[in-house]
Short mmCIF file of C-alpha atoms in Angstrom, two decimals:
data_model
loop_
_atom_site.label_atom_id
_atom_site.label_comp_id
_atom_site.label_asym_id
_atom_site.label_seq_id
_atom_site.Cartn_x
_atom_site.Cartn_y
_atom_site.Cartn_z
CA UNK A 234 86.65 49.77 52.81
CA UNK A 235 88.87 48.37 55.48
CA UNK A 236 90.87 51.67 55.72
CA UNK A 237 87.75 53.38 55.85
CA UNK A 238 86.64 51.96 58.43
CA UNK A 239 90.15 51.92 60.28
CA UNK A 240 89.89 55.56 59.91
CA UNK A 241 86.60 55.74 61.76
CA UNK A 242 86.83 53.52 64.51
CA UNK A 243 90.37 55.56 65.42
CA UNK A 244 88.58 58.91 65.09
CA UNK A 245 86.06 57.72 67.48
CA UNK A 246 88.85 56.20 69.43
CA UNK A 247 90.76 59.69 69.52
CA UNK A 248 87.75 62.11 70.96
CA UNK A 249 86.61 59.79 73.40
CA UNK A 250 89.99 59.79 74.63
CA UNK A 251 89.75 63.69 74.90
CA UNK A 252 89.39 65.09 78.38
CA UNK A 253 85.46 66.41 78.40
CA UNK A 254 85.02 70.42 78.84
CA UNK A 255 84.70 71.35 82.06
CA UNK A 256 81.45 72.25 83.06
CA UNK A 257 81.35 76.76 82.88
CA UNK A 258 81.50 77.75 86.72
CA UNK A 259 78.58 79.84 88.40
CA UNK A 260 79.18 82.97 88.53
CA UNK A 261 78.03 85.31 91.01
CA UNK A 262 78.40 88.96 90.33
CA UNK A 263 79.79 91.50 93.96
CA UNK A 264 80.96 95.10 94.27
CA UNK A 265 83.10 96.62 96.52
CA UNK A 266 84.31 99.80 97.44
CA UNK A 267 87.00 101.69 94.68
CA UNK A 268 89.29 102.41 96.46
CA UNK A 269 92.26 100.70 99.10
CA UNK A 270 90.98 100.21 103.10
CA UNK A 271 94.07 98.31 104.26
CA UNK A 272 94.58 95.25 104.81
CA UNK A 273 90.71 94.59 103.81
CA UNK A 274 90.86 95.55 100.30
CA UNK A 275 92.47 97.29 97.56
CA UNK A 276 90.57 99.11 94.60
CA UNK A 277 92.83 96.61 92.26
CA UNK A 278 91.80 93.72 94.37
CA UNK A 279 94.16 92.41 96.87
CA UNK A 280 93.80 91.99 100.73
CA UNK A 281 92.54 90.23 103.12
CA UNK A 282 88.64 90.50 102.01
CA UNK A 283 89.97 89.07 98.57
CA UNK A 284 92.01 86.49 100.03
CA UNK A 285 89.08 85.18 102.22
CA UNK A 286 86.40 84.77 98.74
CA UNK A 287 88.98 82.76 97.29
CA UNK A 288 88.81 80.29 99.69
CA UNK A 289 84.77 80.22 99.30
CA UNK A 290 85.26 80.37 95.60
CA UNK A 291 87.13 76.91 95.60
CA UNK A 292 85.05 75.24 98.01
CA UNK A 293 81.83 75.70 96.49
CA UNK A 294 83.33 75.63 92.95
CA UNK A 295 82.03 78.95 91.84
CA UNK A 296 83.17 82.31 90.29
CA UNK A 297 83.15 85.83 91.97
CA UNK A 298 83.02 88.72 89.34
CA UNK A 299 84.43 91.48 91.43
CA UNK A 300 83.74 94.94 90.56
CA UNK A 301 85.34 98.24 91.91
CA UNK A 302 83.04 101.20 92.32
CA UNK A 303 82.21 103.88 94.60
CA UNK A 304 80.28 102.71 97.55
CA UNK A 305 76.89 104.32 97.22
CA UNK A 306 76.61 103.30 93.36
CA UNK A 307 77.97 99.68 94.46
CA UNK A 308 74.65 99.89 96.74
CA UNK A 309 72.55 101.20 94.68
CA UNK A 310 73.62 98.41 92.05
CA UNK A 311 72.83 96.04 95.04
CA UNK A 312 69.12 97.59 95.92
CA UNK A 313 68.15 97.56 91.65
CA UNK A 314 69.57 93.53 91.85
CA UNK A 315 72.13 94.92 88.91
CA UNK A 316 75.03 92.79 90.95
CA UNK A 317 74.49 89.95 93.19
CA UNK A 318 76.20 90.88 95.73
CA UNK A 319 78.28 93.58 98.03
CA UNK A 320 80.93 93.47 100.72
CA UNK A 321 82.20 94.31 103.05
CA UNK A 322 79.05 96.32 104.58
CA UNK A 323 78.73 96.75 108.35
CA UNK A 324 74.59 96.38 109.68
CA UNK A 325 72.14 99.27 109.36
CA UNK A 326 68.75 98.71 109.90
CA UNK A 327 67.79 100.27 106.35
CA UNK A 328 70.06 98.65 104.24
CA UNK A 329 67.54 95.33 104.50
CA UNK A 330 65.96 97.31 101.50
CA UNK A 331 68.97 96.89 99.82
CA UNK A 332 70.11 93.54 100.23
CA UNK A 333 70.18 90.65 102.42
CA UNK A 334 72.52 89.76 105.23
CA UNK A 335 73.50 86.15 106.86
CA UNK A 336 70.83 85.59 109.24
CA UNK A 337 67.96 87.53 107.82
CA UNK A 338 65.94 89.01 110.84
CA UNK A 339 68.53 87.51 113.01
CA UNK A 340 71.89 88.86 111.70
CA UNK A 341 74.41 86.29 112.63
CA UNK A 342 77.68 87.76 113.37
CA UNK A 343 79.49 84.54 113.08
CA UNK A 344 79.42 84.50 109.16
CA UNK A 345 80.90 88.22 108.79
CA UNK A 346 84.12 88.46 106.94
CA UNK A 347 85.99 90.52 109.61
CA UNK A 348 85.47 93.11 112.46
CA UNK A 349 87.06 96.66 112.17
CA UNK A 350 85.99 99.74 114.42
CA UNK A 351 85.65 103.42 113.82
CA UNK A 352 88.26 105.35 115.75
CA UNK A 353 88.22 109.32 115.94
CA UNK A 354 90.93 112.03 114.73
CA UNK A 355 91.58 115.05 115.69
CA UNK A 356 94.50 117.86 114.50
CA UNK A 357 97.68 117.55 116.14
CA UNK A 358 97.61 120.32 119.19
CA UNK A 359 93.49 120.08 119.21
CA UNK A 360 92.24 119.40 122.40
CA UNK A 361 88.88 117.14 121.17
CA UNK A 362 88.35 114.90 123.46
CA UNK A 363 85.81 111.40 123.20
CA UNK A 364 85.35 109.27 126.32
CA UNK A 365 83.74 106.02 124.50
CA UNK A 366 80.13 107.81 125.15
CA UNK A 367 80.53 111.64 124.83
CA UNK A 368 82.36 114.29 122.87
CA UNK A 369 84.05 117.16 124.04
CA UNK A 370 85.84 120.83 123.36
CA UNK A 371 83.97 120.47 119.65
CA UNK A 372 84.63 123.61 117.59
CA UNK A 373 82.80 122.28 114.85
CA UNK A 374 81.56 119.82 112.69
CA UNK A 375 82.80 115.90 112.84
CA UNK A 376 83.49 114.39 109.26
CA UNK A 377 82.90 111.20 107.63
CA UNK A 378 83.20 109.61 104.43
CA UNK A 379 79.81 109.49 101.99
CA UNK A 380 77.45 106.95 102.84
CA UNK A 381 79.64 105.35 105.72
CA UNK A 382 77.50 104.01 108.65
CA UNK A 383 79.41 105.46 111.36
CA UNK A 384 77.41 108.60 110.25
CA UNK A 385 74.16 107.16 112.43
CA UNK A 386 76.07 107.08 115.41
CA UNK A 387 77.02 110.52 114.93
CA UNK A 388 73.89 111.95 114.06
CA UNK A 389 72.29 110.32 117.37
CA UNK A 390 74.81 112.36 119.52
CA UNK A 391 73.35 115.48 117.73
CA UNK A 392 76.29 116.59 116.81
CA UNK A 393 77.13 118.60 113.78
CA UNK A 394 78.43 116.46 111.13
CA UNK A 395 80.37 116.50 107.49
CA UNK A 396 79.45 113.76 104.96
CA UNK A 397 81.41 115.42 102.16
CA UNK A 398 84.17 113.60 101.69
CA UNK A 399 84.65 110.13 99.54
CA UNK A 400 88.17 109.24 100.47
CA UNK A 401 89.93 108.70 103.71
CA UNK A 402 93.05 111.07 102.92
CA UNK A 403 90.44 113.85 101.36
CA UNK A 404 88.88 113.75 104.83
CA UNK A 405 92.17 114.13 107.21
CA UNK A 406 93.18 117.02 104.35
CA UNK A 407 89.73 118.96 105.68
CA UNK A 408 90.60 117.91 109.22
CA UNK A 409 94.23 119.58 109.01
CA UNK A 410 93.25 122.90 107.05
CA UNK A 411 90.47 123.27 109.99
CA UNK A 412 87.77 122.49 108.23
CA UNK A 413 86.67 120.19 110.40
CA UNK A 414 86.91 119.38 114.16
CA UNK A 415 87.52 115.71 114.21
CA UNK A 416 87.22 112.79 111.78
CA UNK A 417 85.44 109.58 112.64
CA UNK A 418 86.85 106.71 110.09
CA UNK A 419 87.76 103.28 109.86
CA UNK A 420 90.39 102.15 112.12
CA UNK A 421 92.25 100.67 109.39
CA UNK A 422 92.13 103.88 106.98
CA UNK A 423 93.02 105.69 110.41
CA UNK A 424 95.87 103.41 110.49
CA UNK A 425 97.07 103.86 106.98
CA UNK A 426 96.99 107.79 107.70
CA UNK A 427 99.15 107.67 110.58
CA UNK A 428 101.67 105.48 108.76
CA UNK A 429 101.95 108.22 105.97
CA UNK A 430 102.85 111.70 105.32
CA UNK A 431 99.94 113.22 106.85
CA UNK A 432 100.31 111.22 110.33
CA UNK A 433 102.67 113.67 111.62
CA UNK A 434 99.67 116.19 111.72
CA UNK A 435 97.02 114.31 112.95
CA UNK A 436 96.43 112.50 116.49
CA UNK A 437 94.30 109.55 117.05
CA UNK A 438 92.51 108.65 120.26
CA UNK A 439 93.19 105.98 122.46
CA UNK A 440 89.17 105.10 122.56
CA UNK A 441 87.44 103.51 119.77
CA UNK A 442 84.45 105.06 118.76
CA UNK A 443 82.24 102.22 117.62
CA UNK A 444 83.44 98.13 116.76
CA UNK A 445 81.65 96.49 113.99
CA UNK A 446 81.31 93.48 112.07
CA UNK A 447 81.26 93.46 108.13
CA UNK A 448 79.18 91.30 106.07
CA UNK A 449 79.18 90.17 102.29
CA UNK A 450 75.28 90.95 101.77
CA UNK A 451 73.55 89.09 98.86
CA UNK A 452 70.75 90.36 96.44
CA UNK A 453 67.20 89.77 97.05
CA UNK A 454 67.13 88.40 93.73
CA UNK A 455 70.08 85.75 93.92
CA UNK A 456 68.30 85.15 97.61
CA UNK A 457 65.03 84.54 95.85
CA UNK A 458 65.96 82.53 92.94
CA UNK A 459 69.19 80.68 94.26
CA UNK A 460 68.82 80.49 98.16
CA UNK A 461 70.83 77.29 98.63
CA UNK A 462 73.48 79.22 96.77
CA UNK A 463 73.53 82.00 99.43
CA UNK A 464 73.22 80.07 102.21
CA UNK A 465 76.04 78.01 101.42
CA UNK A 466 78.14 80.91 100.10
CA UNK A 467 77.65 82.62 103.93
CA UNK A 468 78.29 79.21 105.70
CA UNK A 469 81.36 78.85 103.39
CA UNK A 470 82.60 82.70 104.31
CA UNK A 471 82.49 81.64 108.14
CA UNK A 472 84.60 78.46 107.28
CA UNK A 473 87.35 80.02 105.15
CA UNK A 474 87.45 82.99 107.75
CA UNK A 475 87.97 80.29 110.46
CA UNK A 476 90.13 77.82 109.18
CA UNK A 477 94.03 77.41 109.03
CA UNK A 478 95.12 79.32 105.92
CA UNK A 479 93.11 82.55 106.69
CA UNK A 480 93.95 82.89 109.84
CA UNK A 481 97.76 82.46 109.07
CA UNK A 482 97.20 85.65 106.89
CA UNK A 483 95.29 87.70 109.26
CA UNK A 484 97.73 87.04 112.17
CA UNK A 485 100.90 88.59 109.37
CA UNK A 486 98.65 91.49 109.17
CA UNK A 487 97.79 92.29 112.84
CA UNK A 488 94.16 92.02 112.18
CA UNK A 489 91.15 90.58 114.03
CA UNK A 490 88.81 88.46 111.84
#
């Protein structure tokens, strides 16, 4: 009876002694864009973008479950609450029906996760010319990538635009076989471009065309059923995007944030 009971007391000795299972993490569900914008994001998910979530992800003590899809079914996802989240997404008026951004009716700028503007291409030679408020010597239509915002300030020129391509490089291919007369696209796809093997036929001007913060926007769901959760995901974005660490990695890349 003795060992008996030796036996018990040590098994009850031996899994109190056991380290208790962490709690499971929260995990919150965001999209993003398949494929690379540089040094934002990469379909496989590294960059800056990525870089900045971990940070939130360890101060609040949560999980992001990233997934890489093309941009209008990542906001389409966002607008059916099928993810709870998508980033990075610059403001449009009528993509409050799709999701929520920091600030609500008052967008607040301070909690985006990094500025980038739209700059303009044109074919080497081409003499396309934009003066920060007007276009000129157009031969044609501008391009721009499906579902990118830069498309509204386009279309309130009235100029003659091309939304028919997904990819950055599948737009400056239309732009160099004359397909197009200029490109309007992120200045850090632009960039990209005019590091690689089609720079040498392409010429970017000097002025941008439009600067513009991006925002990870939440889903009215998680919004409605876990708002201290979003608010203190945004505040914690703004944090991580200002402190130390972050910045150290934005300043390697040559990036505002």
């Amino acid at each position: 009876m003795r060992n008996r009971t030796t036996c018990f007391c040590a098994s009850i000795a031996l899994v109190l002694s056991l380290p208790a299972a962490a709690a499971p993490r929260e995990t919150v569900t965001l999209c993003y864009e398949a494929q690379d914008v540089r040094p934002w994001r990469t379909e496989k998910g590294g960059g800056l973008n990525f870089e900045l979530l971990k940070i939130v992800e360890q101060r609040l003590g949560i999980r992001f479950d990233f997934q890489s899809i093309p941009w209008k079914r990542c906001l389409a996802q966002l607008k059916a609450n099928a993810v709870d989240g998508a980033f990075a997404v610059s403001y449009k008026p009528d993509r409050r029906e799709l999701g929520e951004y920091p600030g609500g009716d008052n967008i607040d700028a301070s909690k985006r996760m990094h500025t980038d503007t739209y700059v303009v291409l044109r074919r080497k030679g081409s003499k396309v010319e934009w003066d920060g408020k007007h276009f000129s010597n157009l031969d044609g239509a501008v391009g721009f990538q499906l579902g990118y915002s830069v498309g509204d300030v386009l279309r309130a020129q009235n100029l003659e635009v091309d939304e028919g391509s997904q990819r950055a490089d599948e737009l400056a291919r239309k732009l160099i076989a004359g397909r197009l007369a200029a490109a309007a696209m992120g200045g850090s796809d632009a960039a990209g471009l005019m590091r690689g093997p089609l720079g040498p036929q392409l010429e970017q001007l000097p002025i941008p065309l439009i600067e513009k913060p991006y925002f990870l926007i939440l889903s009215h769901a998680l919004l409605a059923s876990r708002p201290q959760l979003a608010a203190g995901i945004w505040s914690e974005v703004e944090k991580a995007r200002n402190s130390a660490a972050y910045k150290k990695l934005a300043q390697a890349e040559g990036v505002r944030h």
